[in-house]
XYZ file of C-alpha atoms in Angstrom:
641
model
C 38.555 184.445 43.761
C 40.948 182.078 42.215
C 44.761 182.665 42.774
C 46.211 184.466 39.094
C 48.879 182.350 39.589
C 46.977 179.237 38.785
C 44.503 180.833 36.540
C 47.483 181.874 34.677
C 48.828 178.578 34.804
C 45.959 176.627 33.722
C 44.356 179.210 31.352
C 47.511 178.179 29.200
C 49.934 180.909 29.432
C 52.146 177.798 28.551
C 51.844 175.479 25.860
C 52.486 172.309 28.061
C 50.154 171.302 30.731
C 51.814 171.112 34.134
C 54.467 173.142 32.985
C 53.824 175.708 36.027
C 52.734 173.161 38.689
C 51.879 175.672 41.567
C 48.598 174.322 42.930
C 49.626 170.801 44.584
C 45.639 171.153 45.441
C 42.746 172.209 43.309
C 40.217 174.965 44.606
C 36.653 173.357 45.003
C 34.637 173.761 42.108
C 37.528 173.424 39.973
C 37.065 170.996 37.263
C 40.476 168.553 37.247
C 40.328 168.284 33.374
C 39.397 171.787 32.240
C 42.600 172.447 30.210
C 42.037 169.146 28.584
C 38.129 170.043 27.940
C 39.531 173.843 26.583
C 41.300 172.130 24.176
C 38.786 169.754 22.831
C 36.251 172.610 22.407
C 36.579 176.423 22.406
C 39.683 177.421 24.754
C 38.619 181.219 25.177
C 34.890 180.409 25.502
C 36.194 177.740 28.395
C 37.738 180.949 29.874
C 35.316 183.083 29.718
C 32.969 181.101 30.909
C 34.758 179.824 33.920
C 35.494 183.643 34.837
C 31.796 184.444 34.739
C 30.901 181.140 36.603
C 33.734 182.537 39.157
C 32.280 185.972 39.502
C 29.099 184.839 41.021
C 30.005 182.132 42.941
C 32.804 184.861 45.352
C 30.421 183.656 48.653
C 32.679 180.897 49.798
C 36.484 181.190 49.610
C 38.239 178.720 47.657
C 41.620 176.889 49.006
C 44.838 176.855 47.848
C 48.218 175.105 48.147
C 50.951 176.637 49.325
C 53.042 177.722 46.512
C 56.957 176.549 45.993
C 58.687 179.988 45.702
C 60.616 179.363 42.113
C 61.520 181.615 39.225
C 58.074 180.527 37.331
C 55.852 182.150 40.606
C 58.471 185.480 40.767
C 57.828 185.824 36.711
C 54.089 185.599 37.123
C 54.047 188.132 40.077
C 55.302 190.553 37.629
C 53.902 189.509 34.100
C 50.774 189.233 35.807
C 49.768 192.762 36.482
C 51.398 194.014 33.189
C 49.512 191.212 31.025
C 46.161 193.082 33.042
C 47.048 196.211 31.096
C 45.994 198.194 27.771
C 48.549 198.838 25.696
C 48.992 202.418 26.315
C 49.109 201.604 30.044
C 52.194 199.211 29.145
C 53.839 201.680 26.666
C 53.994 204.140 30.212
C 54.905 201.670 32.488
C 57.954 200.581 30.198
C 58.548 204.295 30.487
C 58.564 204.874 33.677
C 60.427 201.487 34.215
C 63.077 202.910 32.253
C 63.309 206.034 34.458
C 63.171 204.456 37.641
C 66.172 201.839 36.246
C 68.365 204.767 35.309
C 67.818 206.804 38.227
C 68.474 204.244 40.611
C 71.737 202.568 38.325
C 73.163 206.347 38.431
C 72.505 206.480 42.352
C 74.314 203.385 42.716
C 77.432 204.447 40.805
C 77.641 207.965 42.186
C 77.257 206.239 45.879
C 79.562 203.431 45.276
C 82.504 204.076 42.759
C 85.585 204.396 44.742
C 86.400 207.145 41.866
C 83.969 209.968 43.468
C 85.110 208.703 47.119
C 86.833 211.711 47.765
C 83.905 213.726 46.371
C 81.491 212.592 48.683
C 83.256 213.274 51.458
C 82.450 217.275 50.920
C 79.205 216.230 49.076
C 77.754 213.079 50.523
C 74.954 211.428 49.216
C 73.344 214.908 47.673
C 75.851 213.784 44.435
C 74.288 210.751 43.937
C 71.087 212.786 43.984
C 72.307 214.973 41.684
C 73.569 212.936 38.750
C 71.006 210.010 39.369
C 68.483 213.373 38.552
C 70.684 214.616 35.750
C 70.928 211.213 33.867
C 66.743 211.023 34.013
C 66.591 214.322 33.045
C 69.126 213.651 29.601
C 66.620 210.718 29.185
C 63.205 212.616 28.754
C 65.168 215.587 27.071
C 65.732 212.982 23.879
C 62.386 211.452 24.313
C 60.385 214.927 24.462
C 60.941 215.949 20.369
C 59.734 212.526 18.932
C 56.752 213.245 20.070
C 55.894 216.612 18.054
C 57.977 215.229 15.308
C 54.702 215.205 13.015
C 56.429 213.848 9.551
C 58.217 211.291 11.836
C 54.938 210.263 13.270
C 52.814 210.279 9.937
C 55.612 208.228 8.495
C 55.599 205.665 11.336
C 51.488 205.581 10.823
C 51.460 204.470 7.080
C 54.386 202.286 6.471
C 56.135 200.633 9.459
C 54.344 197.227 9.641
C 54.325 197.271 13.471
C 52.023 200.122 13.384
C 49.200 198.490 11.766
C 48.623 196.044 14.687
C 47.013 198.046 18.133
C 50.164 199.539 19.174
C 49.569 202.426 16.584
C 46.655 203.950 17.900
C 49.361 204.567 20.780
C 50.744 207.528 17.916
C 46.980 208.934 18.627
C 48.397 210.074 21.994
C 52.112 211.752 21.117
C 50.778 215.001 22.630
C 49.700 213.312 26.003
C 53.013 211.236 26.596
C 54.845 214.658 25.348
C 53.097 216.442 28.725
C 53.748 213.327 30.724
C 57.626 213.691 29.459
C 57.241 217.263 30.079
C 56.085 216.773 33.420
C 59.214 214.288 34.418
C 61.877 216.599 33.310
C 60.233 219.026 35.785
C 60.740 216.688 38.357
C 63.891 215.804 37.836
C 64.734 219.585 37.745
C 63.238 220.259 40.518
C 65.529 216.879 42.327
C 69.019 218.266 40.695
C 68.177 221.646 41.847
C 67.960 220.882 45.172
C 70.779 218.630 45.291
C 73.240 220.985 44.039
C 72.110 223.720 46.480
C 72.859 221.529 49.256
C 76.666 220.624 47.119
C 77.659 224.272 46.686
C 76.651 224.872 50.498
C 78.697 221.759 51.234
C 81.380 223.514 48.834
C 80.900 226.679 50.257
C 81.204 225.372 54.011
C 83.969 222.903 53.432
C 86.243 225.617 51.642
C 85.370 227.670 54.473
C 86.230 225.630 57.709
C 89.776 225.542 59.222
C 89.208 222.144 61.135
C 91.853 220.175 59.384
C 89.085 217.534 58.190
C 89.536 215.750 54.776
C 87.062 217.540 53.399
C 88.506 220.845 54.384
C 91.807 219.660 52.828
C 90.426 218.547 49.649
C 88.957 221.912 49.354
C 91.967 223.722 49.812
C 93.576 221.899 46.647
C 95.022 224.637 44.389
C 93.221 225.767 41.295
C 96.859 227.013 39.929
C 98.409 223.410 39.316
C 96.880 223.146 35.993
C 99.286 220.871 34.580
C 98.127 218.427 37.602
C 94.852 219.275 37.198
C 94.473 218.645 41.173
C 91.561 221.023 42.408
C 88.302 219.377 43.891
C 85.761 221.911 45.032
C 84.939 225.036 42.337
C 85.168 227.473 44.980
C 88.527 228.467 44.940
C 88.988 230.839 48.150
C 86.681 231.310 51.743
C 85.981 234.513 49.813
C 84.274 233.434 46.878
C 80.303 233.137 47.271
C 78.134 230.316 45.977
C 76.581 233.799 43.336
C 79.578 234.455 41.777
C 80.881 230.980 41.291
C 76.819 229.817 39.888
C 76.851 232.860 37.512
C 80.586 232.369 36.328
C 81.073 228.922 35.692
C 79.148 227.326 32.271
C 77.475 224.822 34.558
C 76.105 227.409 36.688
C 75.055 229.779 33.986
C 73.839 227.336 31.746
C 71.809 225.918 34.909
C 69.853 228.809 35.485
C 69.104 229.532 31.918
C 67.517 226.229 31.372
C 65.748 226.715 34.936
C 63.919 230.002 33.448
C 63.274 228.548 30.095
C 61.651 225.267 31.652
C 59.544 227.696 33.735
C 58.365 229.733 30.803
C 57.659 226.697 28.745
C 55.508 224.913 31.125
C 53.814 227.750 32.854
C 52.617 229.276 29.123
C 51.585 225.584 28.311
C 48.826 225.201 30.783
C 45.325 224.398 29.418
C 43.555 227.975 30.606
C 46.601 230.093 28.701
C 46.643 227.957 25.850
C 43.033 228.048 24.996
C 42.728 232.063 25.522
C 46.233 233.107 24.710
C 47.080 231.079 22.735
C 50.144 233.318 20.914
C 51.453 233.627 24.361
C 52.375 230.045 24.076
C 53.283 229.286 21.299
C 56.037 232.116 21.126
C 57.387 231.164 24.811
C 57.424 227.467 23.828
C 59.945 227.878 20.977
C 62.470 228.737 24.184
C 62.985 225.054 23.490
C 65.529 226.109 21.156
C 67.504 228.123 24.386
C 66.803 225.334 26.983
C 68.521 222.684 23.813
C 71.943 224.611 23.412
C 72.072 225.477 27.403
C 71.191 221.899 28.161
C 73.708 220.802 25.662
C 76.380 223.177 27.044
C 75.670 222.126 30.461
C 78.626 219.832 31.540
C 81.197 221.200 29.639
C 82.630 223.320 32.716
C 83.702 219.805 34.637
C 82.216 220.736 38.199
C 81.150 217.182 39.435
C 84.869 215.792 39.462
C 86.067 212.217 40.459
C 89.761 210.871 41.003
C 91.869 209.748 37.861
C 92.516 206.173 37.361
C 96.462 206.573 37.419
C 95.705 208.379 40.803
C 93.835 206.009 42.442
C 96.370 203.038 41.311
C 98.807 204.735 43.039
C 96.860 206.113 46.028
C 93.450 204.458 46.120
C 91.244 205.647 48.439
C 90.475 202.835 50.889
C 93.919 202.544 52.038
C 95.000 206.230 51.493
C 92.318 208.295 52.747
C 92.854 207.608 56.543
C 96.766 209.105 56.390
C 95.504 211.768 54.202
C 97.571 214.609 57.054
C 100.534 212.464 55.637
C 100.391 212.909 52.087
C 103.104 215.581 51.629
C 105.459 213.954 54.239
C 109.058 212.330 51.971
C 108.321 208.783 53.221
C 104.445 208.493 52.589
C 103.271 205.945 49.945
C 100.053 208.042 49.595
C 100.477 211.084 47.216
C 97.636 214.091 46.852
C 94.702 212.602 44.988
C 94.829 213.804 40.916
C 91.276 214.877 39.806
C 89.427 215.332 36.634
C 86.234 216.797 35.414
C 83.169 214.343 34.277
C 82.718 214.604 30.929
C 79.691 216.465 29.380
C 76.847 213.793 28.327
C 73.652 215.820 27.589
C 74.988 216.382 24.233
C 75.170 212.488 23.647
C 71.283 212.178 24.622
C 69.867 214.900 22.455
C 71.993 215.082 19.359
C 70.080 212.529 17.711
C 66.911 213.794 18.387
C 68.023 217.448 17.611
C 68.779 216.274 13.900
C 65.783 214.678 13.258
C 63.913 217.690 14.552
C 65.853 219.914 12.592
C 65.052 217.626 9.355
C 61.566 217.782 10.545
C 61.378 221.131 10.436
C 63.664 222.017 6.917
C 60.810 219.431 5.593
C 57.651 221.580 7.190
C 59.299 225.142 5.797
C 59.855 223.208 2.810
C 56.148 222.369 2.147
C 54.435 225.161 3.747
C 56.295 227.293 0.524
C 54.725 225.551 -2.240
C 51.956 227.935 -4.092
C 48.614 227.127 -2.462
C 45.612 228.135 -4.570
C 42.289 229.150 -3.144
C 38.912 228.410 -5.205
C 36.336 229.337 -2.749
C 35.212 231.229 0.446
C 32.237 230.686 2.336
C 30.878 232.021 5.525
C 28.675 230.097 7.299
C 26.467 230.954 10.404
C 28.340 231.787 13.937
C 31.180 233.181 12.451
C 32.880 230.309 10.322
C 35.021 230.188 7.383
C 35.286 227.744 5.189
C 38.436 227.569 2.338
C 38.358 225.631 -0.308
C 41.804 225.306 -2.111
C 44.404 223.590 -4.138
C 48.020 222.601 -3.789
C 50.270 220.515 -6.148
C 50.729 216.787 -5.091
C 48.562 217.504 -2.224
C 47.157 214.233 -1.384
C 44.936 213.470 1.910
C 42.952 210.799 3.716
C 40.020 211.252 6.055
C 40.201 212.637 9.450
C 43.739 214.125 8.392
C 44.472 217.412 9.490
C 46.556 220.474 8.359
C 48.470 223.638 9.470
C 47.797 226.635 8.131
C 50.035 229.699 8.599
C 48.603 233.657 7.140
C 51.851 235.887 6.777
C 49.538 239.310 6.518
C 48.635 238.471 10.875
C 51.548 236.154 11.745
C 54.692 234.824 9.827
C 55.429 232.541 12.934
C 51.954 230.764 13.991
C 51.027 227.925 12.506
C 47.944 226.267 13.635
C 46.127 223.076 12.913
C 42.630 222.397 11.208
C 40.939 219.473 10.296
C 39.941 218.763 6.894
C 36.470 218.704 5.912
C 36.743 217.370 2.313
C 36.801 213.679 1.064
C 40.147 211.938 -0.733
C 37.733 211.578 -3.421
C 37.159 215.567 -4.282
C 39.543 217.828 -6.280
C 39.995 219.980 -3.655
C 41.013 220.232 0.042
C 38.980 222.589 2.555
C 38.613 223.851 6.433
C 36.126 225.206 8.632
C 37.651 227.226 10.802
C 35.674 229.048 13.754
C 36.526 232.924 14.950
C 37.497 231.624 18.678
C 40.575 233.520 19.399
C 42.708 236.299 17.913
C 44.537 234.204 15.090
C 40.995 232.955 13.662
C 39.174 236.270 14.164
C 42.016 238.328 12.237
C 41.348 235.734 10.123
C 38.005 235.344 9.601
C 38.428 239.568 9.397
C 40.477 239.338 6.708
C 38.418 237.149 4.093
C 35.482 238.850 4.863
C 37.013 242.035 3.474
C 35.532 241.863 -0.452
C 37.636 244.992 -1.879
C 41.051 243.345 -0.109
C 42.879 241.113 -2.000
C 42.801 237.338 -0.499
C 45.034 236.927 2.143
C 48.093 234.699 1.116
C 47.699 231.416 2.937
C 50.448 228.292 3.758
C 49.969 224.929 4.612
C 51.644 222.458 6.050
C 50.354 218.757 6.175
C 48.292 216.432 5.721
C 48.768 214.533 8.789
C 47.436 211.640 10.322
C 45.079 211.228 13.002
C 42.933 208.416 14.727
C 39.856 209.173 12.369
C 41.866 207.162 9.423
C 41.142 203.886 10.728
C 36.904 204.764 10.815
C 36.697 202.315 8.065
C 38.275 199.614 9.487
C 35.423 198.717 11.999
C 32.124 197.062 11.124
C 30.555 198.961 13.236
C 31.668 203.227 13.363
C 30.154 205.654 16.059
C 31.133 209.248 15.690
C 30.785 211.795 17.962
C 31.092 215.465 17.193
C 30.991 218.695 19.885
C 30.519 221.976 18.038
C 33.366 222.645 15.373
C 34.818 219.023 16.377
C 32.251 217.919 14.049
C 34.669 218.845 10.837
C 36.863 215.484 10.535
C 33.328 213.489 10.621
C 32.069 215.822 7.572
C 35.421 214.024 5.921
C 33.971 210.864 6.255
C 30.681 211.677 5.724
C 31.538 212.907 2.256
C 34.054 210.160 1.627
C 31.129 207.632 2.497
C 28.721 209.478 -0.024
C 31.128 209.437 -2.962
C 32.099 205.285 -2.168
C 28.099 204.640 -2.511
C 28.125 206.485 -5.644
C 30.854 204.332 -7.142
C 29.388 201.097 -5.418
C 32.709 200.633 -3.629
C 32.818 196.685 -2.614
C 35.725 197.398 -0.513
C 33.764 199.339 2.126
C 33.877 197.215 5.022
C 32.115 199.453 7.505
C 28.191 198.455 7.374
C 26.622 200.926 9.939
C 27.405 204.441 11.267
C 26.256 206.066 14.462
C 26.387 209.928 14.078
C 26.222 212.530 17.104
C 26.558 215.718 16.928
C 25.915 218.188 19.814
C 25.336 222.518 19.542
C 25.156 224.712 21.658
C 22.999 226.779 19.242
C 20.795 226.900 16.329
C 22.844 227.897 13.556
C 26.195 225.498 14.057
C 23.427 222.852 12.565
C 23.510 224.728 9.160
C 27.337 223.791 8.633
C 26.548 220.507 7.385
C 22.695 220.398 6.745
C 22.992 220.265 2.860
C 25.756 217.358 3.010
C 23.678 215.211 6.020
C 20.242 215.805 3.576
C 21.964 214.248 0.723
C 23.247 211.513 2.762
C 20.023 210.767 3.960
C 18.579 210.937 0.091
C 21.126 208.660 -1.111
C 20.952 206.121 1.697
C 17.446 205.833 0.516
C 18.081 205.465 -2.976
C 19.957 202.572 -2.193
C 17.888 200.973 0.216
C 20.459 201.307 2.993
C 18.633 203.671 5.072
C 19.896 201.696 8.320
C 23.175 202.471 7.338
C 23.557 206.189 8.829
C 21.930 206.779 11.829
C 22.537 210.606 12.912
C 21.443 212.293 16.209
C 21.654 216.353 16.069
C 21.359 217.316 20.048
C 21.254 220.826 20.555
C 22.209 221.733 23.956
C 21.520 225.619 24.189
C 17.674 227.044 23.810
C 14.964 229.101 25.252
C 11.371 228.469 25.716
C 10.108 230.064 21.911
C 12.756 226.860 20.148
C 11.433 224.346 22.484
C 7.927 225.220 21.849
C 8.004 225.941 18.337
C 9.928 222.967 17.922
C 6.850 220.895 19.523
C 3.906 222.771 17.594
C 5.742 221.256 14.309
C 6.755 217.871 15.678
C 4.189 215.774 13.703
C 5.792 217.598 10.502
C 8.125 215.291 7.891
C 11.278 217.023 8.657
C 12.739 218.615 11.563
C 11.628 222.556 12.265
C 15.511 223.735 12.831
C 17.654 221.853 10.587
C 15.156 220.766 7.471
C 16.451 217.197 7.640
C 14.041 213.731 8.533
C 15.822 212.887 12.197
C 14.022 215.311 14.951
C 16.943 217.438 16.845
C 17.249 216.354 20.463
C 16.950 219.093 23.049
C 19.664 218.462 25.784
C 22.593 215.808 26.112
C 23.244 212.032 25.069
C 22.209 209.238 27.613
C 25.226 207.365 26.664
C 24.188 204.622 28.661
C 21.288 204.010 26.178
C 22.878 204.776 23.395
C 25.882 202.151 23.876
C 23.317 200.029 25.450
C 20.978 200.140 22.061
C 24.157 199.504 20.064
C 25.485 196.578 21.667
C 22.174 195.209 21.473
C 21.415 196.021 17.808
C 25.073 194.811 16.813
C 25.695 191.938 19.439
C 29.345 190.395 17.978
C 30.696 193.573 15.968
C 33.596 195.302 16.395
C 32.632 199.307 17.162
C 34.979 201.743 16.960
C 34.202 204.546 18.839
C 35.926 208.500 17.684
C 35.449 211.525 19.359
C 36.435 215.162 18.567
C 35.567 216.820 21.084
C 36.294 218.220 25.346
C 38.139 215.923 27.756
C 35.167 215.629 30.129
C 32.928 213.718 27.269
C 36.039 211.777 25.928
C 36.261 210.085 29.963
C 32.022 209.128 29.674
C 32.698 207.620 26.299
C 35.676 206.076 27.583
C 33.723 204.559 30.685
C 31.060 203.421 28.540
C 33.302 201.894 25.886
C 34.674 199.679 28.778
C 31.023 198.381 30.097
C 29.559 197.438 27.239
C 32.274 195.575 26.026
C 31.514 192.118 26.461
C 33.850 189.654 28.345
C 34.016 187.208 25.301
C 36.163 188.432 23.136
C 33.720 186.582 19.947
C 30.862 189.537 21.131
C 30.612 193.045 20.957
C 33.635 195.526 21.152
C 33.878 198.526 21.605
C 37.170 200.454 20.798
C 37.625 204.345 21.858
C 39.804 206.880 19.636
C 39.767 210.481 20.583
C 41.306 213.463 18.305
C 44.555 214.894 19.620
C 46.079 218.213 18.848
């Protein structure tokens, strides 16, 4: 394999030839001329070519001059690997960048600022520790409510101009960097945890020993000179325990109250108690709201002190702290060290981010009470409920989703459906499935004909992935169960464009896939999917939906009654023309048959539907993707909640 350095070089990172001249030798089989021969022809089929031409020729190693060590060789070394990456693997390397910069620039101060000398000589380096820990940790605290801030999001999706180019599908994924921010506040609570046991034991023992050390002096400074505000260590007398002074002081309160509601937000947050309980988390998660004014609250008691400025101009410590048994004497030059308290900063990091959330949320209770009418209730096979209804200047696209709240079983929860109706209809409907406690009350409740309808609120639309389905040639959507319901958006939105001949449709074929478990899921859809199929004929497009029904759940009688009727015109289960498949996808085929069929189309790729198919579609989207850039494409976009 070549070097990157000159592949980057000569593949025309620069615009100048020889503007990067590493290579004082070229590797054999190197043509001298190629950047000349890019440029008279095709420059990224030159590439592409040469890469495949160097991927089967790896048998002999090629040679290459040494390199001269300047700034152009140190900035490819790291542009290199990050020019390698997607862009969501960039967005979280910037992040983490950013949190390894701050933690080790707050290190660095703590461990080298003459104004915290005195300070580490009771602490040592478990300060540094703590603050580095403390600034990362006022970091992801402001980063962790953008994230969930849905109308901030939504906005960001449909009118910033940055967001139309592929750094907006990155919005696809605010729940999964909101875990990953999640996740590095916990270790950074874990880190200042630990480094401030190891401080007040430092305290503790320092205030405690009766060796005449400097530490043991600057312990021993009085808490009573207010005026001088002169005191060092928070534990004021060898009596006082490391308890009383953590459960007395702000810092230490405050500390223990975000500890507890840190552990109660991330323990009710995992996958196994949110899917089965999933009121248990969302009523511990709104402890946000505690760990916020605790975290805010935090500094304000001044424990982590340094030395003034107009002390350490009169007695700095370099050339003070060596006579520090002299300081009271008459005829010393060296007085007692002045302290003060470091200011509080949390509040600095999260006030911004507060307000907007607390916009956010005026904005949501705002919406969700405007008078929601409901025209129609239907209940389909294996216990799902569909609601049709209308709202004033309710206006949606497809794939959005929406949150619905019912007062009679819960004035708190709010949860989040996809729509199932088209832009194009006069109303706005959901299929929700009984799965839990919230949707079986539910589903209860409507189902009750002498009760009067349940009152209903909703919060939304809001944007997801499955709005940009129409901006690729080439669509393939893949539904699991009820994560069929934001394709039965598009579905419908594609039947009403054919009916008004709408020129702007740039999508020409669509790949449907829906997988059951049983029989009846199939009979959700059936009506709109047969007059699909009658309409696509009508036209003479009936290449242009191609739908796959896989049912994945059966006994012996379905498989064999299914295969007496095979030779019949429509399928025995569903009534429609395409046969249901008994058992999974060979995705391999599939994407193998599409990337044949549609050899220099861009395919977008959506899924709604469990983590473990999202990582085979993702692994398939990667290897049929061709390495020229002019051939087929395929893109993958999975729903997030």
């Amino acid at each position: 394999m070549h070097s990157p350095r000159c592949c980057f070089s000569r593949v025309g990172l620069f615009s100048k030839l020889g503007l990067l001249p590493w290579c004082s030798r070229k590797p054999p089989g190197w043509p001298q001329l190629f950047l000349g021969s890019a440029w008279k022809r095709n420059f990224t089929h030159e590439i592409v070519k040469k890469y495949q031409r160097g991927r089967k020729s790896q048998k002999k190693p090629s040679y290459l001059g040494p390199l001269d060590g300047s700034w152009q060789e140190r900035l490819v070394d790291i542009v290199m690997p990050l020019w390698r990456l997607s862009y969501e693997e960039q967005l979280k390397a910037t992040w983490l960048g950013l949190n390894v910069f701050l933690f080790v620039h707050a290190f660095l101060s703590y461990e080298r600022d003459d104004k915290y000398y005195y300070t580490r000589e009771i602490l040592g380096s478990a300060l540094a520790w703590a603050r580095a820990s403390a600034r990362c940790l006022n970091f992801n605290s402001m980063l962790i409510l953008l994230p969930v801030c849905r109308n901030l999001l939504s906005f960001l999706r449909g009118t910033c101009s940055f967001c139309r180019c592929p750094l907006r599908k990155q919005l696809d994924h605010n729940i999964t960097f909101h875990k990953l921010v999640a996740y590095m506040i916990c270790l950074h609570t874990a880190i200042h945890i630990i480094a401030h046991l190891f401080n007040f034991e430092r305290y503790s023992r320092s205030r405690q020993a009766t060796d005449e050390s400097l530490a043991s002096l600057l312990s021993s400074l009085s808490h009573q000179e207010k005026e001088r505000d002169s005191w060092l260590n928070p534990i004021q007398s060898p009596n006082m325990t490391v308890m009383y002074v953590t459960f007395t002081s702000i810092p230490g309160l405050t500390g223990v109250i975000i500890t507890i509601a840190l552990v109660l937000m991330v323990t009710s947050a995992m996958e196994f108690i949110r899917r089965s309980y999933f009121e248990v988390f969302w009523y511990t998660h709104h402890v946000f709201i505690i760990y916020f004014i605790s975290l805010g609250i935090h500094g304000i008691g001044g424990i982590v002190r340094g030395q003034t400025e107009e002390s350490m101009k009169e007695s700095h410590p370099h050339s003070c702290a060596e006579s520090f048994k002299k300081w009271d004497d008459h005829d010393s030059q060296c007085e007692r060290p002045q302290f003060e308290g470091h200011p509080a900063e949390s509040w600095k990091w999260i006030l911004a981010p507060g307000i907007l959330y607390i916009f956010e949320r005026i904005l949501r209770f705002y919406r969700s009470q405007q008078r929601v009418v409901i025209t129609k209730v239907v209940m389909h096979p294996s216990k799902v409920l569909e609601l049709q209804m209308n709202k004033s200047g309710f206006s949606m696209e497809v794939g959005q989703y929406i949150f619905i709240n019912c007062p009679s079983i819960s004035y708190l929860e709010w949860h989040p459906f996809t729509l199932t109706s088209a832009p194009e209809e006069d109303f706005f409907s959901v299929h929700i499935r009984a799965v839990g406690d919230w949707t079986e009350n539910l589903v209860k409740a409507f189902e009750q004909r002498h009760s009067p309808i349940p009152r209903i609120e909703v919060d939304g639309p809001f944007g997801t992935v499955s709005e940009d389905v129409f901006q690729y040639e080439v669509a393939v959507l893949v539904g699991a169960g009820i994560g069929v319901t934001p394709f039965a958006s598009i579905l419908k939105s594609i039947w009403y464009k054919f009916r008004h001949a709408d020129k702007n449709l740039r999508t020409q074929t669509i790949y449907f896939y829906w997988i059951c478990r049983e029989t009846g899921a199939f009979a959700w859809f059936n009506d709109l999917l047969a007059s699909l199929e009658q309409e696509m004929e009508e036209l003479g497009k009936v290449g242009f939906l191609n739908y796959r029904l896989f049912l994945t759940g059966w006994d012996s009688n379905i498989a064999g009654h299914a295969a007496l009727n095979f030779d019949k015109a429509t399928d025995i289960l569903t009534g429609l023309r395409h046969k249901t498949f008994f058992g999974r996808p060979v995705w391999e085929n599939e994407f193998s048959t599409i990337a044949t069929t549609h050899p220099k189309s861009a395919v977008g790729v959506f899924l709604c539907g469990p983590q473990t198919l999202a990582k085979s579609l993702r692994k398939c989207c990667h290897q049929f993707s061709s390495l020229d850039p002019r051939k087929v494409q395929f893109y993958f976009n999975k729903e997030n909640f």
